[in-house]
Coordinates of C-alpha atoms and ligand atoms in Angstrom, one line a residue:
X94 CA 166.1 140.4 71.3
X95 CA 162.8 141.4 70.7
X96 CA 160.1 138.9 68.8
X97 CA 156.2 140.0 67.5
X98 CA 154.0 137.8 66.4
X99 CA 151.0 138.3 64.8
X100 CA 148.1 136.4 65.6
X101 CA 146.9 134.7 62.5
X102 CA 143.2 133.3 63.1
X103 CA 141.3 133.6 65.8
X104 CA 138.7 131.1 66.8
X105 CA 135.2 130.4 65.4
X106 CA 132.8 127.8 66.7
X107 CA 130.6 126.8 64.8
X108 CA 126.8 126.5 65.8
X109 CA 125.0 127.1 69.4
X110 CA 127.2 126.4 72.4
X111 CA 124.1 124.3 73.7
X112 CA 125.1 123.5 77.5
X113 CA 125.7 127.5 78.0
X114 CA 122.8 128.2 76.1
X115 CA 120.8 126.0 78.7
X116 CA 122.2 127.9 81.7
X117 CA 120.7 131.6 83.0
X118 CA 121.9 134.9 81.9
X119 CA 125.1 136.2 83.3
X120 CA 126.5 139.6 83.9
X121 CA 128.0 140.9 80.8
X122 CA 131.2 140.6 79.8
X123 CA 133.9 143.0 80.3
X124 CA 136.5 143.3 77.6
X125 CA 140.1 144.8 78.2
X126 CA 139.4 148.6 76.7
X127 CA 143.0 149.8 78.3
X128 CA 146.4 149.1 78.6
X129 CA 147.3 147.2 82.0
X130 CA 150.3 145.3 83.6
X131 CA 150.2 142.3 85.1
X132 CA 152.7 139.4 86.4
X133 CA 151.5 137.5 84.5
X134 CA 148.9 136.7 81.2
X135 CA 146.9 133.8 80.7
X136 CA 145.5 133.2 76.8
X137 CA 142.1 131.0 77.0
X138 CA 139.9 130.5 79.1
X139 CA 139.2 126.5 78.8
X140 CA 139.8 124.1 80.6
X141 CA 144.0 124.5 80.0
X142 CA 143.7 128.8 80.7
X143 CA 141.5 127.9 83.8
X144 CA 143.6 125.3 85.1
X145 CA 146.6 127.8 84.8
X146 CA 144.7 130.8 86.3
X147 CA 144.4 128.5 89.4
X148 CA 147.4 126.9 89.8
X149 CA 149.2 130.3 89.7
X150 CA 146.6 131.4 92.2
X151 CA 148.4 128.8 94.5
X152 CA 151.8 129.1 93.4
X153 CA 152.4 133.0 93.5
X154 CA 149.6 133.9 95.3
X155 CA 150.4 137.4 95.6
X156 CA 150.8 138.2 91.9
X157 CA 148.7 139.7 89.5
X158 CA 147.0 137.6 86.5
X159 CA 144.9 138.2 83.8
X160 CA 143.6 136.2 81.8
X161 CA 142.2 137.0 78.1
X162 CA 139.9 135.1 76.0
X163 CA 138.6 135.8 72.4
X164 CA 134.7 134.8 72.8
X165 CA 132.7 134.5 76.6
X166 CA 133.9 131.8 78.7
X167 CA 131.9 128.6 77.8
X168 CA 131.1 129.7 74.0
X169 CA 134.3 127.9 73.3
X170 CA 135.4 124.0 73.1
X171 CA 135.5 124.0 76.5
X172 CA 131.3 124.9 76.7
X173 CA 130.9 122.2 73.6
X174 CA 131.8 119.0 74.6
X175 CA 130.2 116.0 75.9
X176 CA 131.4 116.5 79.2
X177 CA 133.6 113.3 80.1
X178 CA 136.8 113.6 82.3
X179 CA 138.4 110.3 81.4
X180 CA 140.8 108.9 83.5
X181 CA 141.8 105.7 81.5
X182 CA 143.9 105.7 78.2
X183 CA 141.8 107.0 75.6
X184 CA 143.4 107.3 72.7
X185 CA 141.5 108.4 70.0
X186 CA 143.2 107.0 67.0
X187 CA 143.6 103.3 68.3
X188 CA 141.6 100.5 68.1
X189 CA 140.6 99.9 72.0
X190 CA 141.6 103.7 73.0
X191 CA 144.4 101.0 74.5
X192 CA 148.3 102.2 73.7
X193 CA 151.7 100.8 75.7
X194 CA 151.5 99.4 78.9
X195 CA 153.7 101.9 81.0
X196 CA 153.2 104.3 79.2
X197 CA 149.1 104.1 80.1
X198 CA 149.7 103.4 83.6
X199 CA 151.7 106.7 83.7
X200 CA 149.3 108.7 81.7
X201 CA 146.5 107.3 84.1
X202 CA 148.0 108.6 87.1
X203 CA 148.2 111.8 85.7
X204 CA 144.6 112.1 84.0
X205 CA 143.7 111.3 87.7
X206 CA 146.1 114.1 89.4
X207 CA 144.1 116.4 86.5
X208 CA 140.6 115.2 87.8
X209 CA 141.5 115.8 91.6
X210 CA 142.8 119.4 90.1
X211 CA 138.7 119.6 89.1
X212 CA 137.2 118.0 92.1
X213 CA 139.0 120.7 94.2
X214 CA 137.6 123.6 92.4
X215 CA 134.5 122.0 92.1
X216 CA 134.3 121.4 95.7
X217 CA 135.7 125.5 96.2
X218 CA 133.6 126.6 93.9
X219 CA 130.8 125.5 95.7
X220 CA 129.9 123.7 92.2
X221 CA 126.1 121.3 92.2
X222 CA 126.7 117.3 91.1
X223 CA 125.2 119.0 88.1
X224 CA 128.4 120.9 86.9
X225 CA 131.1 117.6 88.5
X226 CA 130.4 114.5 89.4
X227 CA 132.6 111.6 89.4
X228 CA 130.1 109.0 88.3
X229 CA 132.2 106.6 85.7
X230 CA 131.5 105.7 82.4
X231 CA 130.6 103.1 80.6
X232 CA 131.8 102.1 77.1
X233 CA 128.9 101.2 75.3
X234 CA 129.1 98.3 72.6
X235 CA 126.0 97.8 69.9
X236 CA 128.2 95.1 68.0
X237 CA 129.8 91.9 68.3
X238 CA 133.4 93.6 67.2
X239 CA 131.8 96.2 69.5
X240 CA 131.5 93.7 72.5
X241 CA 135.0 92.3 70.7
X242 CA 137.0 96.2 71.7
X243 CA 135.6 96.2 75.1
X244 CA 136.9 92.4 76.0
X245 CA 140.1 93.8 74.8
X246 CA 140.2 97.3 76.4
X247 CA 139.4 95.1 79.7
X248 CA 142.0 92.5 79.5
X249 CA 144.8 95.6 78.8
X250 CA 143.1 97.6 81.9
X251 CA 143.4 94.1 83.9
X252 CA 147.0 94.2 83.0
X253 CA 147.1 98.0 84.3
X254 CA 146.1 96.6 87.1
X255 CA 142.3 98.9 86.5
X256 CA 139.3 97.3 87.7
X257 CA 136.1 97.5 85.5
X258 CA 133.1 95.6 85.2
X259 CA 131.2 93.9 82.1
X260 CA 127.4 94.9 81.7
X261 CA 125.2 92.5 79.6
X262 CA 122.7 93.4 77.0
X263 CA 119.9 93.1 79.8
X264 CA 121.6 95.8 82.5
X265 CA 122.5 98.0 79.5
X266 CA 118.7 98.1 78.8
X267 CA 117.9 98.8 82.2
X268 CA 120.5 101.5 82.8
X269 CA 119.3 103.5 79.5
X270 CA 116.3 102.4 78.7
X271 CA 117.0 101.1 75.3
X272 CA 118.0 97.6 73.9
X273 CA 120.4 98.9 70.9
X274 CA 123.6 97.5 73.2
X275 CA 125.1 94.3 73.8
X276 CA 127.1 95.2 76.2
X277 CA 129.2 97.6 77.9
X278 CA 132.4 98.1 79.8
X279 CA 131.9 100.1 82.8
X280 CA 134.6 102.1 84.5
X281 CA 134.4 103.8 88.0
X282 CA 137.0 107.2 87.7
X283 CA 136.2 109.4 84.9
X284 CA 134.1 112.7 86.5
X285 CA 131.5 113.9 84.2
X286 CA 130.4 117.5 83.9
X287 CA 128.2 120.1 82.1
X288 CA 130.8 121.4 80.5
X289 CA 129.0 125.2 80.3
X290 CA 128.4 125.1 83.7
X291 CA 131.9 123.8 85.3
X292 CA 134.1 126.5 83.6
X293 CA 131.7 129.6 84.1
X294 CA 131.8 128.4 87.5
X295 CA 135.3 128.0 88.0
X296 CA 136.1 131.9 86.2
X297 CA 133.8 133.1 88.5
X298 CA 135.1 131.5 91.2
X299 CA 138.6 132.4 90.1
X300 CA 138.1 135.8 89.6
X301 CA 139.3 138.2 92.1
X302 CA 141.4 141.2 93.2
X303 CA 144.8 139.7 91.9
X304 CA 143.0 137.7 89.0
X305 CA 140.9 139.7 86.1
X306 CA 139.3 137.7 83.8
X307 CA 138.7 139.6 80.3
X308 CA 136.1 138.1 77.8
X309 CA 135.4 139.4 74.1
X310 CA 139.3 140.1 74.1
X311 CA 141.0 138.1 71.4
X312 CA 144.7 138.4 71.2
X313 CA 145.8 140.0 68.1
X314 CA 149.0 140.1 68.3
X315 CA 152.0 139.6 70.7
X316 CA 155.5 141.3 70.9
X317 CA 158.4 140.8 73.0
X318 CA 160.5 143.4 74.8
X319 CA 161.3 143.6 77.8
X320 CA 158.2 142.0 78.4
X321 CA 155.9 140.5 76.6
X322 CA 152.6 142.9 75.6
X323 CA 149.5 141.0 74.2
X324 CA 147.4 143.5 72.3
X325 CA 143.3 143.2 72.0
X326 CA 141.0 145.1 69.6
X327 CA 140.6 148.0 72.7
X328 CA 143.3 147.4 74.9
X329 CA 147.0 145.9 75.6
X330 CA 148.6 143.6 78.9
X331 CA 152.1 144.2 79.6
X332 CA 153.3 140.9 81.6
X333 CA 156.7 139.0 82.1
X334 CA 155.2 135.8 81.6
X335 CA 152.8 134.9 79.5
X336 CA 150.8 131.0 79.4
X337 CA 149.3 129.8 75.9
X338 CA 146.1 127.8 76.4
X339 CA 144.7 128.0 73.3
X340 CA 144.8 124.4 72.0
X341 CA 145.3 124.3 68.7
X342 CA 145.7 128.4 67.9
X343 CA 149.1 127.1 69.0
X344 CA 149.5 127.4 65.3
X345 CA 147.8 130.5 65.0
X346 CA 150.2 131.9 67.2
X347 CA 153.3 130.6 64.3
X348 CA 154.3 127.4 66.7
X349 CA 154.1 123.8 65.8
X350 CA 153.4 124.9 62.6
X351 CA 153.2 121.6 59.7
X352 CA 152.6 119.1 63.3
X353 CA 149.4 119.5 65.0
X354 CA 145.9 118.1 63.5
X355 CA 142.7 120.1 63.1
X356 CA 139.9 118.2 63.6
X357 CA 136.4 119.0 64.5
X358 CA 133.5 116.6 66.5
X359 CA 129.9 117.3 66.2
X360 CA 127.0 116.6 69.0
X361 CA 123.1 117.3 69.0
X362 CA 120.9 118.1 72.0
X363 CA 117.3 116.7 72.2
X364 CA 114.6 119.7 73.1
X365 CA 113.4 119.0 76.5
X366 CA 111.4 115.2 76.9
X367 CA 108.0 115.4 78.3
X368 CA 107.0 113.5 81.0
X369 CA 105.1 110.5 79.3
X370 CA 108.7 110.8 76.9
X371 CA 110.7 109.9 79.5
X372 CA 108.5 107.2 80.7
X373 CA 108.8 105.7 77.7
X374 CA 112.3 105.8 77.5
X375 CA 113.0 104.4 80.9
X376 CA 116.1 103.5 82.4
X377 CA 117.8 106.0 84.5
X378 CA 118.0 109.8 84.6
X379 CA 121.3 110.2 84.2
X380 CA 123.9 108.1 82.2
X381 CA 126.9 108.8 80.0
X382 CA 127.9 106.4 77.8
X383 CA 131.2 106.6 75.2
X384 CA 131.8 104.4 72.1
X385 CA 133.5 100.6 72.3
X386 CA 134.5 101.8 68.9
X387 CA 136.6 105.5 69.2
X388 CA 134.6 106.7 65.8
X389 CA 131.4 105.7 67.4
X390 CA 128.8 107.7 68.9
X391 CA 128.8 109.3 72.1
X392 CA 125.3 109.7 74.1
X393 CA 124.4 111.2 77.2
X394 CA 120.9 111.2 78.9
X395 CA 120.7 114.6 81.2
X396 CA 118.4 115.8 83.9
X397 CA 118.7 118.7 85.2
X398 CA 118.8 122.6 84.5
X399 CA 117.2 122.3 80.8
X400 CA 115.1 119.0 82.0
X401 CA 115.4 115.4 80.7
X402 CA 117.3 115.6 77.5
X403 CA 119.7 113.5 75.0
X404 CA 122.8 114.5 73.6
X405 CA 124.6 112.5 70.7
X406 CA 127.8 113.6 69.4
X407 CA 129.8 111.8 66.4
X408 CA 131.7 112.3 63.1
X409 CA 134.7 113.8 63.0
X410 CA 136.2 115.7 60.6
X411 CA 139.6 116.9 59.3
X412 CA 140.2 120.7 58.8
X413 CA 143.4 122.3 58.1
X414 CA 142.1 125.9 58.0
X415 CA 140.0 125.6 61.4
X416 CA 136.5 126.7 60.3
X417 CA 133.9 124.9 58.5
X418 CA 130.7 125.9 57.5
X419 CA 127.2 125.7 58.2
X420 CA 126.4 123.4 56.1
X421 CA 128.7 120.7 57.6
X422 CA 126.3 121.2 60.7
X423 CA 123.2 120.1 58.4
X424 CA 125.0 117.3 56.9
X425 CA 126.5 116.1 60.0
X426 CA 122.7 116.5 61.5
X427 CA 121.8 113.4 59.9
X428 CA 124.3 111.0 60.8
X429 CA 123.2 112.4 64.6
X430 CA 119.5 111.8 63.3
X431 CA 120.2 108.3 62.2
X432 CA 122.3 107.7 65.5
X433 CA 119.2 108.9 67.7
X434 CA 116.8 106.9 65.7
X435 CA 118.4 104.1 65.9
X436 CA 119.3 103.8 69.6
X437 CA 116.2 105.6 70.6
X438 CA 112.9 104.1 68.8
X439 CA 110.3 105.0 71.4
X440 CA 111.5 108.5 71.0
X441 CA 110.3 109.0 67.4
X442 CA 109.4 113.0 67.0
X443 CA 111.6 114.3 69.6
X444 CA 113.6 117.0 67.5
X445 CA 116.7 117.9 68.1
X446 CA 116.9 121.6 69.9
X447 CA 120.7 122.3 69.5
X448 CA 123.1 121.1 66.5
X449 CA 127.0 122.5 66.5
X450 CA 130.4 121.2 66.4
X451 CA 133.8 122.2 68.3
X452 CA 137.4 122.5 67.3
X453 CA 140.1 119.2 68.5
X454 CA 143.4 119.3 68.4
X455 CA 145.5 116.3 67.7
X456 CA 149.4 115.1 67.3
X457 CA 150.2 111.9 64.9
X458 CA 152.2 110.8 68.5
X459 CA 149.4 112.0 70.8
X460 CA 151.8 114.4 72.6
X461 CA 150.6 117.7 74.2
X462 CA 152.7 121.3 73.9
X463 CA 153.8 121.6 77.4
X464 CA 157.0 123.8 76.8
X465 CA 158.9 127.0 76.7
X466 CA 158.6 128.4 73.2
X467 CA 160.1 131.4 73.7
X468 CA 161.6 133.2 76.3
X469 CA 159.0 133.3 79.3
X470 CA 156.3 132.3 76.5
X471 CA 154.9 128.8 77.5
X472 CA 152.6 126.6 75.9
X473 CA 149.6 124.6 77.4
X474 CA 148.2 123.2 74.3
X475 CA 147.1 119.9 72.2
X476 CA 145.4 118.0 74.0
X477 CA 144.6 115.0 71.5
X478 CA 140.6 114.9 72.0
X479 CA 140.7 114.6 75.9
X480 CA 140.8 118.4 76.6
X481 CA 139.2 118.2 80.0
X482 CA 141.5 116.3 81.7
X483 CA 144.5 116.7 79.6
X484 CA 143.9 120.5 79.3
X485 CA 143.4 120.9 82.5
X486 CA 146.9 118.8 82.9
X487 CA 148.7 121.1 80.4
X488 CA 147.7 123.9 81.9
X489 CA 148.6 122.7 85.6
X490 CA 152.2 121.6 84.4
X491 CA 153.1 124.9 82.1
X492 CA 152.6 127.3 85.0
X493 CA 155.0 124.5 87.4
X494 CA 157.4 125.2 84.2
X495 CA 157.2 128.5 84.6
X496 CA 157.7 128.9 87.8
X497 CA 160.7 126.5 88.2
X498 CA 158.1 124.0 90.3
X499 CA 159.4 120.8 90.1
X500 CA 157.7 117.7 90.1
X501 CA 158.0 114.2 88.0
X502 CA 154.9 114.8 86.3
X503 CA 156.6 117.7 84.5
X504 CA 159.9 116.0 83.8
X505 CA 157.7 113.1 81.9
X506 CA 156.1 115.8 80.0
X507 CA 159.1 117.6 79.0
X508 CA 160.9 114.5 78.0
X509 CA 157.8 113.8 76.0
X510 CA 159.0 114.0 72.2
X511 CA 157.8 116.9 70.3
X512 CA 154.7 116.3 68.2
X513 CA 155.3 114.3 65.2
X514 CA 155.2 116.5 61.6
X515 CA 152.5 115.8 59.3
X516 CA 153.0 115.1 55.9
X517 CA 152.6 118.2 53.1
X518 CA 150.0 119.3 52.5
X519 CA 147.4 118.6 50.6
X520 CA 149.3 114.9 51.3
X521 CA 148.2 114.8 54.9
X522 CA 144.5 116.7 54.2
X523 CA 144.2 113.5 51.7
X524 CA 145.4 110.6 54.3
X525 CA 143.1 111.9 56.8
X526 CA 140.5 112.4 55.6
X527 CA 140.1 109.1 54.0
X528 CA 141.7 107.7 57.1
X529 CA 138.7 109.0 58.7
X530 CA 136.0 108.2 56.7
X531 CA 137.3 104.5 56.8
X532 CA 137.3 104.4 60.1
X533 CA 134.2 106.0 60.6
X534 CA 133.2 103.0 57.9
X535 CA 134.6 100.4 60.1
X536 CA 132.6 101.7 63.2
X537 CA 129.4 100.2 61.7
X538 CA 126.1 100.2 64.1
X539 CA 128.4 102.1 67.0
X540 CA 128.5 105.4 64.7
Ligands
LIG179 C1 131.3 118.0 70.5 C2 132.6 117.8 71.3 C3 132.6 116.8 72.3 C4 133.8 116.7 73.1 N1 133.8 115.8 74.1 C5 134.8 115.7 75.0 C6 134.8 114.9 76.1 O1 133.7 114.3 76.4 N2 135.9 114.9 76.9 C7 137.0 115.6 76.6 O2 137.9 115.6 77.4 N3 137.1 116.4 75.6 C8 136.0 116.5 74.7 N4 136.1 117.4 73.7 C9 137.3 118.1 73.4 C10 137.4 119.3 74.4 O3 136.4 120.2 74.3 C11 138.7 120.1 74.1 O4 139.8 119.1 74.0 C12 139.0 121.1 75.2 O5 138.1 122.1 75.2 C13 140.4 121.7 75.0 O6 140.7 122.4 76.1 P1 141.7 123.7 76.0 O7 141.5 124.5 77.2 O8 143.0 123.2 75.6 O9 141.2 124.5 74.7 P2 139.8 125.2 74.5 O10 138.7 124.7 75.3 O11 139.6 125.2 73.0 O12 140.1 126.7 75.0 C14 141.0 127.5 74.3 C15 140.4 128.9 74.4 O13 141.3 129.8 73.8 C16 140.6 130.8 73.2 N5 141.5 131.5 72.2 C17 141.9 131.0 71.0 N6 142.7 131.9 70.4 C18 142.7 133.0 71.2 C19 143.2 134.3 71.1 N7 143.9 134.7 70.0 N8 143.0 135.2 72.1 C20 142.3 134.9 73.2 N9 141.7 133.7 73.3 C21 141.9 132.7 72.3 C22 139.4 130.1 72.6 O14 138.3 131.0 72.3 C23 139.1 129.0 73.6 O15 138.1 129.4 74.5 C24 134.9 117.5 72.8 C25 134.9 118.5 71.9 C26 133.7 118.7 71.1 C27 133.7 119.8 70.1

């Protein structure tokens, strides 16, 4: 039977992708401009498409892959986050990030298989502390319900049998310099990265004789055979087996339709501090620090290639059609200006050098896509808000799929229900958006 699918959007990100746009020219890009074959295609190249690439590197080592993606590497999601690879339960749309015991302890041990997935390329790669580091994080808490989220995140990570460790108001200042926390919860396993730099380094690392990597190449379309052929603006793969990583252009693709959640974060990057800046901040050079409350605000102090800067990300927003516009960027700019000022007071006049947001992809059930969709099309997509690890996850377990590797870690995720369906539309555009906003109401002095 043969099947063609049109592609119905492709991506666009809005804004700069700041950590790329800190990092030195690269060679240009080479888009597909003929037809080739392959044993197999790759779609994306995040974290998911990158984790795929590799593992089929190990798995069918002879083969020949190819992976395509729409913009460079880096330009996308993957280039635009704020760079944590969490290892604990973090689940966006609870209280604590906190969900069911077992069911953490499970998902724990497989954020961590995900993370060793990145040390090893890291460590292949020949990658700097810069690009991966496994440093921890803390969980930063500004208010007493704040402090409140963390003593409850650490009792259910006691119960997981986690350790952490409790920071008072007094370390907190000394770690970043400023006294807007009261506390925080700090945990040793999540790896923290610069996002730009970790997956150019891993495509160029990946790429090679059997694996050609093809940028500017959005797939327009994709029909079904004998094989399956993907076809570009200039050019067309032929390949038996083709992986999905394109997170939420899931639904682009006509799966999952009415069942995955478009949402988009937002972050700002300080311009570069000068020297007497950074001596009045104080604290340390290098910190990451995530909300208590999940709708808080994210902030990371970098040094390194770009020199000594801050990066706050927060809001988060719920759209259906996967775009928004610019001016989103310049309203959401002053809830990161607010954020900054607040946390930040001996900073007053550092501007703000970089402003964009990113596309997320959620389930009601926080469930990823890891299946066969069609015959010899697999998915690697959804990754509920912790695409780093959980992309890199998907994308480990859909190639395992389709090659008939085995493993437990598969069976739990194909036994893993389907994602929940939304409510019609404009029903479900309504709930969450004022879900949202009262959350984002709740957060208080974290946002
Ligand atoms: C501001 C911000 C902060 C964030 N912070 C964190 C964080 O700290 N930790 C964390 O884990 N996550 C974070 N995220 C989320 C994370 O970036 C995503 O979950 C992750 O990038 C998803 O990985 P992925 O590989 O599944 O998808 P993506 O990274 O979105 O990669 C999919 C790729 O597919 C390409 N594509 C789509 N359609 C096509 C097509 N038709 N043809 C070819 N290519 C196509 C896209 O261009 C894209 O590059 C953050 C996101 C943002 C925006």
């Amino acid at each position: 039977m043969s099947a063609l699918i049109s592609v119905s959007k492709l991506p666009v990100d809005p804004g700069p992708a700041a950590w790329d746009c800190l990092l030195s020219d690269r060679e240009p890009a080479i888009a597909l401009n003929e037809k080739i074959t392959a044993d197999w295609l790759v779609i994306g190249a995040g974290f998911a498409g990158l984790a795929a690439a590799r593992r089929l590197t190990q798995l069918c080592p002879t083969d020949r892959i190819v992976l395509l993606e729409a913009r460079r590497v880096a330009e996308g999601p993957a280039g635009r986050n704020s760079g944590f690879m969490i290892d604990l339960p973090h689940d966006l749309s609870s209280s604590d990030y906190g969900g069911a015991l077992d069911k953490d302890i499970a998902l724990t041990s497989d954020n961590r298989h995900a993370i060793d997935f990145a040390a090893d390329m890291a460590r292949d790669f020949e990658m700097s502390d810069e690009a991966f580091v496994r440093s921890g994080k803390i969980n930063g808490a500004a208010t007493e319900k704040g402090h409140m989220h963390n003593q409850d995140y650490a009792a259910h990570l006691a119960n997981m049998g986690e350790p952490c460790e409790l920071f008072d108001a007094a370390r907190m200042r000394e770690l970043t310099g400023t006294g807007y926390y009261r506390s925080g919860l700090f945990t040793g396993g999540t790896a923290v990265i610069q996002p730009a730099m970790f997956v150019r380094n891993a495509a160029k690392g990946l790429a090679s004789n059997h694996l050609q990597i093809f940028e500017n190449s959005p797939v327009s379309a994709l029909k079904r055979d004998r094989d399956w052929i993907a076809t570009t603006p200039k050019g067309q793969v032929c390949a038996p087996k083709v992986i999905m990583a394109v997170n939420g252009h899931l639904n682009s693709f006509g799966f999952a339709r009415g069942r995955l959640m478009h949402v988009f974060t937002y972050a700002s990057m300080t311009r570069a501090l000068t020297a007497d800046e950074v001596a009045r901040l104080g604290g340390a050079s290098i910190w990451g620090l995530t909300p208590a409350d999940p709708m808080g605000t994210t902030v990371r102090r970098i040094n390194g290639t770009g020199g000594d800067r801050i990066v706050v990300r927060n809001r988060f927003t719920f759209d259906p059609e996967m775009t928004v516009d610019a001016r989103r960027i310049s309203q959401v700019a002053r809830d990161h200006d607010r954020s900054f000022a607040a946390r930040f007071p001996m900073l007053g006049g550092v501007e703000m050098d970089y402003r964009w947001g990113g596309q997320l992809c959620l389930s009601r059930n926080n469930v990823s896509v890891i299946s066969e969709v069609e015959t010899n099309l697999f998915s690697a997509c959804c990754q509920n808000g912790l695409g780093t690890t959980r992309g890199t996850l998907s994308g480990m377990l859909a190639v395992e799929l389709a090659t008939g590797t085995t493993s437990d870690r598969l069976n739990r995720a194909l036994a893993a229900e389907p994602p929940a369906k939304l409510p019609p539309r404009p029903l479900a555009e309504l709930g969450a958006k004022a879900l949202l906003k009262w959350q984002e109401m709740k957060a208080g002095a974290e946002l």
